[in-house]
PDB file of C-alpha atoms in Angstrom:
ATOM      1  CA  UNK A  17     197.388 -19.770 -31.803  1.00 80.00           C
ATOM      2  CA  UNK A  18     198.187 -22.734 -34.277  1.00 93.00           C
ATOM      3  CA  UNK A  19     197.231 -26.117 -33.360  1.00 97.00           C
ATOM      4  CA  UNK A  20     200.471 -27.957 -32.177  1.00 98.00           C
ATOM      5  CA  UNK A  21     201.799 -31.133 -33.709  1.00 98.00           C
ATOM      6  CA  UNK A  22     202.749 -34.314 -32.290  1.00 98.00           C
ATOM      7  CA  UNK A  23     205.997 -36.309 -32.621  1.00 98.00           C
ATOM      8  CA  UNK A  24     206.111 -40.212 -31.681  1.00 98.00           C
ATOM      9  CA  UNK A  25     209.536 -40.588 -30.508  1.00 97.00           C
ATOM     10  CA  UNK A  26     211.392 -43.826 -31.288  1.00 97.00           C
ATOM     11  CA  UNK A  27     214.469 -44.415 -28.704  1.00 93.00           C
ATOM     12  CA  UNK A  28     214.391 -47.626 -29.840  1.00 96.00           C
ATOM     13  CA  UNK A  29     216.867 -50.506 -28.707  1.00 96.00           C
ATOM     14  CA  UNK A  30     216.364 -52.617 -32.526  1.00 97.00           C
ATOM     15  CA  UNK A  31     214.728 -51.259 -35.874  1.00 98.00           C
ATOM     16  CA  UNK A  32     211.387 -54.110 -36.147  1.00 97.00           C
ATOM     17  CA  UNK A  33     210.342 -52.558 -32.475  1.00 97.00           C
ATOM     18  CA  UNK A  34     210.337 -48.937 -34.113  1.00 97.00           C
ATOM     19  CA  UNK A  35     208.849 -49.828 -36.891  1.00 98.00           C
ATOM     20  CA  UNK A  36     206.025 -51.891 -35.387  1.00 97.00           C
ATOM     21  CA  UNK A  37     205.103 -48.987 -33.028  1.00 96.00           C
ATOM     22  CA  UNK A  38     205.441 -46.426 -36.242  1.00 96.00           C
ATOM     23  CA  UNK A  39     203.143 -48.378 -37.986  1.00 97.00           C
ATOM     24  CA  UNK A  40     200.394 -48.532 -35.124  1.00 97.00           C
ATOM     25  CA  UNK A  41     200.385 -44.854 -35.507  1.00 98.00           C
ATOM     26  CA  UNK A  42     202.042 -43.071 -38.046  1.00 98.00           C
ATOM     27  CA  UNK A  43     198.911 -42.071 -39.715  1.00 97.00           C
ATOM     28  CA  UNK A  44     197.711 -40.402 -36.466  1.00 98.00           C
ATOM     29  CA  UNK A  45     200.918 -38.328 -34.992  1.00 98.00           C
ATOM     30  CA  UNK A  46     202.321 -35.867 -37.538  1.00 98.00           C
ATOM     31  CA  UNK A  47     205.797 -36.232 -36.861  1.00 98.00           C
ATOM     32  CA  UNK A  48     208.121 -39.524 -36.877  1.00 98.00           C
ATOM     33  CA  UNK A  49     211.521 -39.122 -34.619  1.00 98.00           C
ATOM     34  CA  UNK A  50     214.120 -41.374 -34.992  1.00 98.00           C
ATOM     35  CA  UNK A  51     215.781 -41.525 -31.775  1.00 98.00           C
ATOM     36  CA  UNK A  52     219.238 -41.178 -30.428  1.00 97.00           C
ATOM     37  CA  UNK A  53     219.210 -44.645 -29.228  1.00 97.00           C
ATOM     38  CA  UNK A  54     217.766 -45.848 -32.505  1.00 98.00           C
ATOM     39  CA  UNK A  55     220.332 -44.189 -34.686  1.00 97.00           C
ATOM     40  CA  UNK A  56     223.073 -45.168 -32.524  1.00 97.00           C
ATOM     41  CA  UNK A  57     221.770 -48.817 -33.228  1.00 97.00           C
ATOM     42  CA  UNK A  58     220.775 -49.360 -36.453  1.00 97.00           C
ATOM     43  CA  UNK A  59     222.023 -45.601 -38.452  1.00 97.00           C
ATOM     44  CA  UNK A  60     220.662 -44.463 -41.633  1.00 98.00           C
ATOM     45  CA  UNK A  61     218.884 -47.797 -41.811  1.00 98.00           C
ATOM     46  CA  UNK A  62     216.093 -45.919 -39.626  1.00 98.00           C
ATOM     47  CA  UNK A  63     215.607 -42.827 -41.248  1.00 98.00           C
ATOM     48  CA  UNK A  64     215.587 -44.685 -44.498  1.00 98.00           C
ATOM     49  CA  UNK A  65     212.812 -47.493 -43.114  1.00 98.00           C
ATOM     50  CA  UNK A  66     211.014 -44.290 -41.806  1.00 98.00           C
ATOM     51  CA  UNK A  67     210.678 -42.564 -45.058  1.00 98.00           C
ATOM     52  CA  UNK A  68     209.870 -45.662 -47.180  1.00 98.00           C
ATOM     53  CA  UNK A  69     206.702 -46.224 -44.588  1.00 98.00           C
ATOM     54  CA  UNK A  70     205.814 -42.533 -44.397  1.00 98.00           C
ATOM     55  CA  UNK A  71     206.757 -40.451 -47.567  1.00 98.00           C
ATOM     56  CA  UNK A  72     204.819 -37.830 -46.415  1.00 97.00           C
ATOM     57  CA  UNK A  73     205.195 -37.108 -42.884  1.00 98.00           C
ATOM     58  CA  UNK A  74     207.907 -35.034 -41.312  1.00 98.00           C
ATOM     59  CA  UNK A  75     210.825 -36.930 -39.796  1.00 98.00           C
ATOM     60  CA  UNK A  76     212.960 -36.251 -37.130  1.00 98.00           C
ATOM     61  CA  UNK A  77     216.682 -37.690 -36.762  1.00 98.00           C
ATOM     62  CA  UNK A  78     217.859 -37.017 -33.190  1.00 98.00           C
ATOM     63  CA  UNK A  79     221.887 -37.770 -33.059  1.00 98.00           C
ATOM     64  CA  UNK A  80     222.255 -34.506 -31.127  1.00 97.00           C
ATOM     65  CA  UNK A  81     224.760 -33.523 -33.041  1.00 98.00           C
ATOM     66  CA  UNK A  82     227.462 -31.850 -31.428  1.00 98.00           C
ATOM     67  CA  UNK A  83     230.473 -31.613 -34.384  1.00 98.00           C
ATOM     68  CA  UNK A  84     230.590 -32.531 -38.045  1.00 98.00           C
ATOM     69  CA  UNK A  85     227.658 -30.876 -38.388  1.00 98.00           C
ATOM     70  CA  UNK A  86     227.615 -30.623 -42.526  1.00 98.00           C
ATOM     71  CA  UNK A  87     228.100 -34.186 -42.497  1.00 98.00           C
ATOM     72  CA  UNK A  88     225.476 -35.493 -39.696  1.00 98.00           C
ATOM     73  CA  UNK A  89     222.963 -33.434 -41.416  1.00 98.00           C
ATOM     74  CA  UNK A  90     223.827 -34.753 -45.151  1.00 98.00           C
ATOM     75  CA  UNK A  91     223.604 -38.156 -43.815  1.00 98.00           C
ATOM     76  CA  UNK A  92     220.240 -37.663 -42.380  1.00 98.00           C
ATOM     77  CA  UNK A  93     218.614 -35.499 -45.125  1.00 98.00           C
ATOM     78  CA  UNK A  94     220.049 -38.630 -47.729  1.00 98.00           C
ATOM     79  CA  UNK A  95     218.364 -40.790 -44.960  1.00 98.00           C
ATOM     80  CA  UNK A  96     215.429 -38.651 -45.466  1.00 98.00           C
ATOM     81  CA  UNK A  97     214.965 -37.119 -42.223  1.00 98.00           C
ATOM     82  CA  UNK A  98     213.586 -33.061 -42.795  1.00 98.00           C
ATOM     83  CA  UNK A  99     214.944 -31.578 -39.332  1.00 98.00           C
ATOM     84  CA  UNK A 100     217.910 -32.565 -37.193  1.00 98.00           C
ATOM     85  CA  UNK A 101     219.227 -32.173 -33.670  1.00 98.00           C
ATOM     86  CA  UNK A 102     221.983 -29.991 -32.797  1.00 98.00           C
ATOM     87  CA  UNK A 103     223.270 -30.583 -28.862  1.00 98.00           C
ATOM     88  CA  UNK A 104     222.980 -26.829 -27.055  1.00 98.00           C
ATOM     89  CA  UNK A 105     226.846 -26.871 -26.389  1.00 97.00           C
ATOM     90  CA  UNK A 106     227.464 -27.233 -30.168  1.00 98.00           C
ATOM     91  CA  UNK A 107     229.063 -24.374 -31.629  1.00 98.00           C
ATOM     92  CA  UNK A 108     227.357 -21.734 -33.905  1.00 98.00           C
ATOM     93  CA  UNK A 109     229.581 -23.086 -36.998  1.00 98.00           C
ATOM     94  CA  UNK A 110     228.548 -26.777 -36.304  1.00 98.00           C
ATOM     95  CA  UNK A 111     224.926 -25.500 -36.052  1.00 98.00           C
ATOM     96  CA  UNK A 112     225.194 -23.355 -39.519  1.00 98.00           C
ATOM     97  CA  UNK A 113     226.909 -26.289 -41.036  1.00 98.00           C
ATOM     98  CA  UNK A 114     223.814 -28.587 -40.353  1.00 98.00           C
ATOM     99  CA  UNK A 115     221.488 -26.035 -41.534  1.00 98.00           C
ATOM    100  CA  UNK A 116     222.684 -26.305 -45.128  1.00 98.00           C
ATOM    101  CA  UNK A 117     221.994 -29.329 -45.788  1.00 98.00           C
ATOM    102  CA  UNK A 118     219.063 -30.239 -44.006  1.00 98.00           C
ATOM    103  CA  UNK A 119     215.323 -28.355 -43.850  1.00 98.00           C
ATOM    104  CA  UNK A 120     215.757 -27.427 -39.999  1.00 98.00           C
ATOM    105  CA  UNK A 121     217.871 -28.177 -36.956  1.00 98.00           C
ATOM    106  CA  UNK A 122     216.608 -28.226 -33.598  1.00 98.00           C
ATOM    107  CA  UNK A 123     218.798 -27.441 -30.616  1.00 98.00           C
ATOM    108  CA  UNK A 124     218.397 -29.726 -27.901  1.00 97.00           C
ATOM    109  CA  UNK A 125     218.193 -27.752 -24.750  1.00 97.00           C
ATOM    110  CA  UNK A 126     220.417 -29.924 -21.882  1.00 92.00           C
ATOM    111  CA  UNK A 127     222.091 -28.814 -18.971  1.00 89.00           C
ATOM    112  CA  UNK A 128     223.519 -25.222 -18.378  1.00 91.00           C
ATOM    113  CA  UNK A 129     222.422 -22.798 -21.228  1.00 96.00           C
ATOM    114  CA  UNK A 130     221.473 -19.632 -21.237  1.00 97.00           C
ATOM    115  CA  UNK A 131     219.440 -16.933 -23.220  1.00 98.00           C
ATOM    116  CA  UNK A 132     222.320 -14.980 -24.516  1.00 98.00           C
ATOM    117  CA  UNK A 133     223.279 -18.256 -26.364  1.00 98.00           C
ATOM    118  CA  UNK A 134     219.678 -18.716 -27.562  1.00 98.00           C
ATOM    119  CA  UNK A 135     219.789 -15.349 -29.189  1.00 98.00           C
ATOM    120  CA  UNK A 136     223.111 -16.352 -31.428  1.00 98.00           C
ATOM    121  CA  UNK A 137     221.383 -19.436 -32.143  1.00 98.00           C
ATOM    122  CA  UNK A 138     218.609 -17.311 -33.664  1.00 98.00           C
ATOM    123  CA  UNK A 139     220.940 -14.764 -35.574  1.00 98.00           C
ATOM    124  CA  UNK A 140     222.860 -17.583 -36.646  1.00 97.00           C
ATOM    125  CA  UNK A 141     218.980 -18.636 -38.295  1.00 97.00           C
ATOM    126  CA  UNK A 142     218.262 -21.257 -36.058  1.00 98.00           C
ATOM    127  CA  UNK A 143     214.196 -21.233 -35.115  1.00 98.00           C
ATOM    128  CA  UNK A 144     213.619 -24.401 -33.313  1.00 98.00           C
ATOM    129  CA  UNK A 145     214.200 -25.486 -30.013  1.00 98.00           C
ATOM    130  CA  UNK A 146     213.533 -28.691 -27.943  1.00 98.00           C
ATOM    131  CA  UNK A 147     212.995 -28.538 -24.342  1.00 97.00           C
ATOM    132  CA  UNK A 148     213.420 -31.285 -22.333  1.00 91.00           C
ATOM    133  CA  UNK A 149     212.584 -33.087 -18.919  1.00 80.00           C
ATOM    134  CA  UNK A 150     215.516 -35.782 -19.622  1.00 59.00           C
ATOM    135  CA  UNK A 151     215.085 -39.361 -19.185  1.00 57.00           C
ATOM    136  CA  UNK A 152     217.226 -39.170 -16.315  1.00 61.00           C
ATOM    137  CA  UNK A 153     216.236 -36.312 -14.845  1.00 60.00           C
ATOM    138  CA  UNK A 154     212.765 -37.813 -14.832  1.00 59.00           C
ATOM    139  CA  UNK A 155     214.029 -41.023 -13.573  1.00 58.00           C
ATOM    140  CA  UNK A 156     215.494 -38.884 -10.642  1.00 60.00           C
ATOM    141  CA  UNK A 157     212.037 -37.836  -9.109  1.00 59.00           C
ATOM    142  CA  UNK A 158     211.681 -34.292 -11.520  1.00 67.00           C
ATOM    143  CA  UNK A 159     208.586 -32.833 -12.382  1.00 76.00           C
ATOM    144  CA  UNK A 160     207.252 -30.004 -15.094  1.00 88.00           C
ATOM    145  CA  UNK A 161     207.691 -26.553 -13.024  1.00 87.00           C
ATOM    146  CA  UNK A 162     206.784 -23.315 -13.322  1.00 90.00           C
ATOM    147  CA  UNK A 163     210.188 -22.630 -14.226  1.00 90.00           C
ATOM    148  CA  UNK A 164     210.056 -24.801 -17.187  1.00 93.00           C
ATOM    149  CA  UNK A 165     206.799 -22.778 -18.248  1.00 95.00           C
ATOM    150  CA  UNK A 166     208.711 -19.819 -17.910  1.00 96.00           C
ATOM    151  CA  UNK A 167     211.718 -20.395 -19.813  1.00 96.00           C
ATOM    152  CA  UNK A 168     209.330 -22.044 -22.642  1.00 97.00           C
ATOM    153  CA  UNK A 169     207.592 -18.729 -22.694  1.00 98.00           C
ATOM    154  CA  UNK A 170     210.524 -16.717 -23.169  1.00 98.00           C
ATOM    155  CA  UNK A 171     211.660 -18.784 -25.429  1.00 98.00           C
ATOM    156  CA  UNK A 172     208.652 -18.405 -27.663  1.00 98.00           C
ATOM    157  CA  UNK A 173     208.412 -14.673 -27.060  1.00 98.00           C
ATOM    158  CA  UNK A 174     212.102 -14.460 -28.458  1.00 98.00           C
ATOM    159  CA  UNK A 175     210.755 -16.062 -31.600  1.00 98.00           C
ATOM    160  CA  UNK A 176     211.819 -19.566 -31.428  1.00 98.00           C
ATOM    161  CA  UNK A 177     209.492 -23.002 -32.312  1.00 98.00           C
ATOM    162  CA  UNK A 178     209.370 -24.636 -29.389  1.00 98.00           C
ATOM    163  CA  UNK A 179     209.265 -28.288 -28.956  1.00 98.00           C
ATOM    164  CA  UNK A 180     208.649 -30.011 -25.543  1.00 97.00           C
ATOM    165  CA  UNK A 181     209.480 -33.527 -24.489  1.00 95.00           C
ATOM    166  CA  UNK A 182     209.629 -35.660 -21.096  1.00 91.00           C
ATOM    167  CA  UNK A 183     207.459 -37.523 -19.663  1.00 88.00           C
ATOM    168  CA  UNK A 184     204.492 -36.458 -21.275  1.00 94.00           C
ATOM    169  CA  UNK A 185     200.763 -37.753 -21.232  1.00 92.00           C
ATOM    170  CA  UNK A 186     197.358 -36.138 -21.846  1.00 95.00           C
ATOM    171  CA  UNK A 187     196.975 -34.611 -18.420  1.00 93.00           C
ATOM    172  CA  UNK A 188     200.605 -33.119 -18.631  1.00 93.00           C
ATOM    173  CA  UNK A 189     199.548 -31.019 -21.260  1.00 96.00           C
ATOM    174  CA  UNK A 190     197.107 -28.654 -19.114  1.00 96.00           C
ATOM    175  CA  UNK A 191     200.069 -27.464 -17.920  1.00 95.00           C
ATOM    176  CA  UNK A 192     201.121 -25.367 -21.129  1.00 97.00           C
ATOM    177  CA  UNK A 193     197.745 -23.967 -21.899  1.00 97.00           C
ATOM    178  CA  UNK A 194     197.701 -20.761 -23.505  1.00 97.00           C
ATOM    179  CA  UNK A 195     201.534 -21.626 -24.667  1.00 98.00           C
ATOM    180  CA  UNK A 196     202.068 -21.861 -28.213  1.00 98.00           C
ATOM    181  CA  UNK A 197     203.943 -25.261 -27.964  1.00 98.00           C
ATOM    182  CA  UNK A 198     205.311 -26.356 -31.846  1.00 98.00           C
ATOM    183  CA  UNK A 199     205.489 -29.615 -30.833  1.00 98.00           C
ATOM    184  CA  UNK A 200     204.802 -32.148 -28.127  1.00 98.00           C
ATOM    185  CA  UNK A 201     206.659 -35.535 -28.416  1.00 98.00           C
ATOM    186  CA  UNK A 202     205.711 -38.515 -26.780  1.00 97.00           C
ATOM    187  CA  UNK A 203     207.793 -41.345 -26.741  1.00 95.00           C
ATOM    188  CA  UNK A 204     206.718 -44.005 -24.024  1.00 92.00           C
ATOM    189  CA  UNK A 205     203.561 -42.491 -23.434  1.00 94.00           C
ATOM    190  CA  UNK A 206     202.702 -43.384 -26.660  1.00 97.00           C
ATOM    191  CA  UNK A 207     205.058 -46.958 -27.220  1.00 95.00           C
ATOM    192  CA  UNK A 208     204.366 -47.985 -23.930  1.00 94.00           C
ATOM    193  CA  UNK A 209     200.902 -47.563 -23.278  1.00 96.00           C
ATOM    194  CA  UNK A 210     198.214 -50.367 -23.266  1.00 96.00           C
ATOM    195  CA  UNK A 211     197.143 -48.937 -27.125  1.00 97.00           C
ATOM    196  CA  UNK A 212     199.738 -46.746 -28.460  1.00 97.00           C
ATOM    197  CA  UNK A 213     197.388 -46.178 -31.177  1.00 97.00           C
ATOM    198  CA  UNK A 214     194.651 -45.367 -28.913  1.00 98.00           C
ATOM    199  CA  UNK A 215     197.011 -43.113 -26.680  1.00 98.00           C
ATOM    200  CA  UNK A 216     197.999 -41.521 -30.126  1.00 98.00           C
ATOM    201  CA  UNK A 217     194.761 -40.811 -30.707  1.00 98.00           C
ATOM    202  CA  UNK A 218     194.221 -39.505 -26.874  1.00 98.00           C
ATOM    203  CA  UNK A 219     196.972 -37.018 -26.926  1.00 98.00           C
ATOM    204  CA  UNK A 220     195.956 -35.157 -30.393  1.00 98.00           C
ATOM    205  CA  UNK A 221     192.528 -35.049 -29.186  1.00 98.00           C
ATOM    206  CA  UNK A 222     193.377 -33.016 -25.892  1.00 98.00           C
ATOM    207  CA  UNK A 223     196.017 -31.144 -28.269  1.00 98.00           C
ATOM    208  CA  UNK A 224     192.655 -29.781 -30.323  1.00 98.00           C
ATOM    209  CA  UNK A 225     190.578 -29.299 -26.833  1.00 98.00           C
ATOM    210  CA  UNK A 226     193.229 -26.698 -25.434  1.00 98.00           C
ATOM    211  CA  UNK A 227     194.247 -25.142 -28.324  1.00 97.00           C
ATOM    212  CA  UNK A 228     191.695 -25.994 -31.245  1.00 92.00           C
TER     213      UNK A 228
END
């Protein structure tokens, strides 16, 4: 089972706050997200900033793209950003759209969706997925489930990368043992913490204990 990366996610209210916390630990996570709050904020700016800082590492641009999806995903991969979000209710031509011009899109998995939609999103040559405990939901009193851990699994049995975000921090991620996660992003369990660099450091650690 490979070893599975880990994404700092910036949902950033102003671009020197992202980039302070990007620069505590870029050089420990593997992937840099530039948030939907962040690119609502300051745009292209981000991804650009990003890039110029990292030229190496793998960058996110999370609009959650939902139409225009040739031009989001131009914008982005001119930004510099390598993968892009794609809202689950976006339609399969929006998704293909993005897919030309950037390296991967990830659908964000909100709300009502279902598996029969997952599998178009594969024929249509989608592979990555991002499952979520939202902000609000989280806010709301919801916790990881076994039902989560189920529909992850299927997910990854149907072929898809699958990302996983919400609420995460070291101890969370006993709960996906034996899953073969793509990617875990962290976004105030990492900004927020004490030592973001530190809890950077914590989280990839427990990533090689379960699945090194």
């Amino acid at each position: 089972m490979a070893l599975p990366m880990l994404q700092i996610a910036c949902d950033h209210n102003d671009l020197p706050s992202a980039l302070a916390d990007i620069k505590a630990v870029g050089d420990v996570v593997d992937i840099l997200e530039v948030g939907t709050i962040l690119i609502l904020q300051e745009g292209q700016k981000a991804i650009k900033c990003f890039r110029s800082m990292y030229p190496n590492k793998l960058i996110v641009a999370d609009p959650k793209c939902a139409d225009a999806g040739g031009t989001v995903a131009k914008n982005v991969h001119d930004g510099g950003a390598n993968f892009m979000t794609c809202i689950c209710c976006a339609t399969l031509p929006t998704m293909a759209a993005a897919a030309k011009e950037v390296d991967a899109v990830q659908v964000e998995l909100y709300g009502d969706w279902t598996f029969e939609q997952a599998q178009g999103w594969l024929d249509t040559g989608i592979e990555q997925a991002v499952y979520h405990q939202s902000r609000d939901a989280l806010l709301a009193g919801q916790t990881w489930g076994e039902k989560d851990l189920t529909k992850i699994k299927k997910l990854c049995d149907m072929g898809f990368k699958v990302s996983v975000t919400g609420g995460l921090n070291v101890n969370t991620l006993e709960l996906f043992r034996g899953i073969p996660v793509y990617t875990f992003i962290a976004g105030r369990g990492i900004t927020q913490a004490p030592d973001p660099r530190q809890a950077a450091v914590d989280f990839q650690n427990k990533i090689k204990e379960i699945w090194g």
